[in-house]
Short mmCIF file of C-alpha atoms in Angstrom, two decimals:
data_model
loop_
_atom_site.label_atom_id
_atom_site.label_comp_id
_atom_site.label_asym_id
_atom_site.label_seq_id
_atom_site.Cartn_x
_atom_site.Cartn_y
_atom_site.Cartn_z
CA MET A 1 13.13 -10.77 -7.02
CA GLU A 2 15.32 -7.82 -6.08
CA TYR A 3 17.67 -6.31 -8.65
CA ILE A 4 21.00 -4.75 -7.76
CA ASP A 5 21.06 -3.59 -11.37
CA PRO A 6 17.46 -2.85 -12.46
CA ARG A 7 18.43 -3.33 -16.11
CA LYS A 8 18.62 -7.07 -15.44
CA ILE A 9 14.85 -7.22 -15.70
CA PHE A 10 15.31 -7.25 -19.48
CA VAL A 11 17.38 -10.42 -19.15
CA ASP A 12 14.64 -12.14 -17.15
CA ILE A 13 11.90 -11.06 -19.54
CA TYR A 14 13.92 -12.11 -22.58
CA LYS A 15 14.77 -15.54 -21.17
CA GLN A 16 11.20 -16.26 -20.12
CA ILE A 17 9.73 -15.24 -23.47
CA THR A 18 12.32 -16.98 -25.64
CA GLU A 19 13.00 -19.88 -23.24
CA ASN A 20 16.66 -19.24 -23.96
CA SER A 21 18.90 -19.92 -20.96
CA ASN A 22 22.13 -18.70 -22.56
CA ARG A 23 23.92 -15.81 -20.89
CA ILE A 24 23.07 -12.40 -22.26
CA SER A 25 23.82 -8.88 -21.09
CA PRO A 26 21.01 -6.52 -20.00
CA ALA A 27 21.81 -4.18 -22.90
CA ALA A 28 21.66 -6.99 -25.47
CA ALA A 29 18.44 -8.39 -24.00
CA ARG A 30 16.89 -4.93 -24.08
CA ARG A 31 17.82 -4.43 -27.75
CA ARG A 32 16.49 -7.83 -28.75
CA LEU A 33 13.21 -7.29 -26.93
CA ASN A 34 12.72 -3.89 -28.55
CA THR A 35 13.47 -5.38 -31.97
CA MET A 36 11.22 -8.37 -31.32
CA PHE A 37 8.24 -6.25 -30.35
CA GLU A 38 8.70 -3.85 -33.27
CA MET A 39 8.25 -6.72 -35.73
CA ALA A 40 4.82 -8.08 -36.58
CA ASP A 41 4.51 -11.79 -35.85
CA LYS A 42 1.06 -13.36 -36.26
CA ASN A 43 2.32 -16.63 -34.83
CA ARG A 44 3.41 -15.05 -31.57
CA PRO A 45 0.81 -15.53 -28.84
CA PRO A 46 -0.29 -12.55 -26.74
CA ILE A 47 2.19 -11.81 -23.96
CA ILE A 48 1.29 -10.55 -20.50
CA ILE A 49 4.19 -9.22 -18.45
CA LEU A 50 3.56 -8.94 -14.71
CA ILE A 51 6.05 -6.80 -12.80
CA ASP A 52 5.93 -6.66 -9.03
CA GLU A 53 7.83 -3.98 -7.08
CA LEU A 54 7.97 -1.65 -10.08
CA ASP A 55 9.63 0.84 -7.73
CA GLN A 56 12.89 -1.09 -8.20
CA LEU A 57 13.03 0.01 -11.83
CA CYS A 58 12.85 3.67 -10.93
CA THR A 59 15.73 5.68 -12.40
CA LYS A 60 16.35 9.38 -12.83
CA LYS A 61 15.01 9.44 -16.39
CA GLN A 62 12.58 6.52 -15.95
CA GLU A 63 13.95 5.09 -19.20
CA LEU A 64 13.53 1.46 -18.14
CA ILE A 65 9.87 1.92 -17.30
CA TYR A 66 9.23 3.90 -20.48
CA ASP A 67 10.85 1.14 -22.54
CA ILE A 68 8.70 -1.59 -21.02
CA PHE A 69 5.44 0.33 -21.24
CA ASN A 70 6.27 1.43 -24.76
CA TRP A 71 5.93 -2.20 -25.90
CA THR A 72 2.21 -1.96 -25.19
CA SER A 73 1.83 0.89 -27.68
CA VAL A 74 3.09 -1.26 -30.57
CA GLU A 75 0.03 -3.12 -31.85
CA SER A 76 2.05 -5.85 -33.52
CA ALA A 77 3.86 -6.58 -30.26
CA ARG A 78 0.70 -8.02 -28.68
CA VAL A 79 2.10 -7.18 -25.25
CA SER A 80 0.22 -6.17 -22.12
CA VAL A 81 1.97 -5.01 -18.96
CA MET A 82 0.63 -5.27 -15.43
CA ALA A 83 2.78 -3.49 -12.86
CA ILE A 84 2.52 -3.35 -9.08
CA ALA A 85 4.15 -0.55 -7.11
CA ASN A 86 4.04 0.66 -3.52
CA THR A 87 5.24 4.24 -3.80
CA LEU A 88 6.18 4.95 -7.39
CA ASP A 89 4.08 7.71 -8.93
CA LEU A 90 4.16 6.89 -12.63
CA PRO A 91 4.11 9.92 -14.90
CA GLU A 92 0.56 10.59 -16.05
CA ARG A 93 1.89 11.23 -19.56
CA LEU A 94 3.20 7.69 -19.71
CA LEU A 95 -0.14 6.25 -18.65
CA SER A 96 -2.40 8.43 -20.79
CA GLN A 97 -0.46 7.97 -24.02
CA ARG A 98 -0.61 4.21 -23.78
CA GLY A 99 -4.18 3.76 -22.69
CA ALA A 100 -3.08 2.49 -19.32
CA ALA A 101 -5.33 2.29 -16.31
CA ARG A 102 -4.37 2.84 -12.69
CA ILE A 103 -6.00 0.84 -9.90
CA CYS A 104 -5.29 2.10 -6.39
CA PHE A 105 -5.46 -0.23 -3.41
CA GLN A 106 -5.69 1.32 0.03
CA PRO A 107 -3.17 0.25 2.72
CA TYR A 108 -4.30 -2.42 5.15
CA GLU A 109 -6.02 -1.12 8.26
CA PHE A 110 -5.17 -2.28 11.77
CA GLN A 111 -8.05 -4.76 11.99
CA GLU A 112 -7.23 -6.28 8.60
CA ILE A 113 -3.56 -6.75 9.46
CA GLU A 114 -4.46 -8.31 12.80
CA ARG A 115 -6.94 -10.69 11.18
CA ILE A 116 -4.47 -11.83 8.51
CA ILE A 117 -1.73 -12.36 11.10
CA HIS A 118 -4.07 -14.50 13.20
CA ASP A 119 -4.90 -16.54 10.13
CA ARG A 120 -1.19 -17.08 9.42
CA LEU A 121 -0.50 -18.03 13.03
CA LYS A 122 -3.11 -20.75 13.36
CA GLY A 123 -1.82 -23.43 15.69
CA SER A 124 0.72 -21.11 17.32
CA THR A 125 -1.57 -18.84 19.31
CA ASN A 126 -0.55 -20.37 22.65
CA ALA A 127 3.02 -19.17 22.13
CA ILE A 128 2.05 -15.61 21.18
CA ASP A 129 0.51 -12.97 23.39
CA GLU A 130 -2.62 -11.47 21.82
CA ALA A 131 -1.44 -7.99 22.78
CA ALA A 132 1.81 -8.57 20.85
CA VAL A 133 -0.11 -9.18 17.64
CA GLN A 134 -2.24 -6.10 18.25
CA ILE A 135 0.72 -3.80 18.86
CA ALA A 136 2.51 -5.09 15.75
CA ALA A 137 -0.60 -4.53 13.64
CA ARG A 138 -1.13 -1.04 15.06
CA LYS A 139 2.51 -0.01 14.60
CA VAL A 140 2.55 -1.00 10.94
CA ALA A 141 -0.94 0.30 10.15
CA ALA A 142 0.02 3.71 11.55
CA VAL A 143 3.02 3.99 9.21
CA THR A 144 2.62 2.06 5.95
CA GLY A 145 -0.18 -0.46 6.21
CA ASP A 146 2.16 -2.91 4.47
CA LEU A 147 1.35 -6.45 5.54
CA ARG A 148 4.86 -7.64 4.74
CA LYS A 149 6.28 -5.11 7.17
CA ALA A 150 4.02 -6.49 9.88
CA MET A 151 5.16 -10.05 9.18
CA ASP A 152 8.81 -8.96 9.13
CA LEU A 153 8.32 -7.16 12.43
CA LEU A 154 6.77 -10.22 14.06
CA ARG A 155 9.44 -12.48 12.59
CA ARG A 156 12.17 -10.35 14.15
CA ALA A 157 10.24 -10.17 17.43
CA ILE A 158 10.07 -13.97 17.52
CA GLU A 159 13.83 -14.16 16.92
CA ILE A 160 14.38 -11.78 19.83
CA ALA A 161 12.11 -13.87 22.05
CA ILE A 162 14.07 -17.01 21.16
CA GLU A 163 17.39 -15.26 21.79
CA LYS A 164 16.16 -14.28 25.26
CA GLY A 165 14.92 -17.78 25.99
CA ALA A 166 11.32 -16.64 26.34
CA LYS A 167 8.57 -19.22 26.06
CA LYS A 168 6.05 -16.73 24.71
CA LEU A 169 6.15 -13.75 22.36
CA THR A 170 5.20 -10.61 24.27
CA VAL A 171 4.64 -6.93 23.61
CA GLU A 172 8.15 -6.15 24.85
CA HIS A 173 9.65 -8.33 22.12
CA VAL A 174 7.61 -6.51 19.48
CA LEU A 175 8.60 -3.10 20.85
CA CYS A 176 12.24 -4.18 20.86
CA ALA A 177 11.96 -5.23 17.20
CA THR A 178 10.28 -1.91 16.40
CA ARG A 179 13.08 0.10 18.00
CA GLU A 180 15.64 -2.00 16.17
CA ALA A 181 13.92 -1.41 12.82
CA SER A 182 13.72 2.34 13.44
CA SER A 183 17.41 2.47 14.34
CA THR A 184 18.37 0.52 11.20
CA LEU A 185 16.33 2.89 9.03
CA LEU A 186 18.03 5.93 10.56
CA VAL A 187 21.50 4.46 10.01
CA HIS A 188 20.63 3.72 6.37
CA PHE A 189 19.34 7.28 5.93
CA VAL A 190 22.56 8.78 7.29
CA LYS A 191 24.74 6.51 5.14
CA ILE A 192 23.14 7.64 1.87
CA LEU A 193 23.47 11.35 2.61
CA SER A 194 25.90 13.39 0.53
CA LYS A 195 28.72 15.21 2.34
CA HIS A 196 26.84 18.50 2.15
CA SER A 197 23.58 16.93 3.34
CA LEU A 198 25.43 15.19 6.17
CA LEU A 199 26.84 18.52 7.37
CA VAL A 200 23.36 20.03 7.33
CA PHE A 201 21.99 17.00 9.19
CA LYS A 202 24.70 17.25 11.87
CA ALA A 203 24.03 20.98 12.27
CA ALA A 204 20.31 20.34 12.70
CA VAL A 205 20.96 17.62 15.29
CA SER A 206 23.30 19.90 17.25
CA LEU A 207 20.61 22.59 17.40
CA VAL A 208 18.02 20.31 18.99
CA SER A 209 20.36 18.33 21.25
#
């Protein structure tokens, strides 16, 4: 789940733990969770909170992440947190003080991505050029090694092939999807620049053009 407001994670956690479906603000849910986990309750079963895409909770002061991981330091809370992140470098101080452990998983390599894609595409191999799968796997492995990116790239390539009335997915469709993704990323980068940064960016472009 993606959060426009990362504080809403407290609402989801609160509702799942209490099984209360009533509306509640992120601030109120956060306060109630903090109060709940500060109080000893022998009848409360151990709670394991699994957070995927922890990067989404990243803020300037990291206060949301500190709050959540702080629950694990309260013995009476009986809370364990498992978090998955792609790029977020959690402060070592946060991890060491709470007895946390970090497990690093290496990005997928080209052969692994290709093998998984083939497994997902069973029954559709006649409509997909083998070289198209290879180029998609190589493109993603060279940048992030993120399997989801490879699947997104192929999904867009298939859409392009359908739009062009092609009967088979080819390398050209994958390359077209790759160029499109690169262009979208550049546009997003330019949009989030401050006025000063945009002026610097324009000056740099003018020097090399």
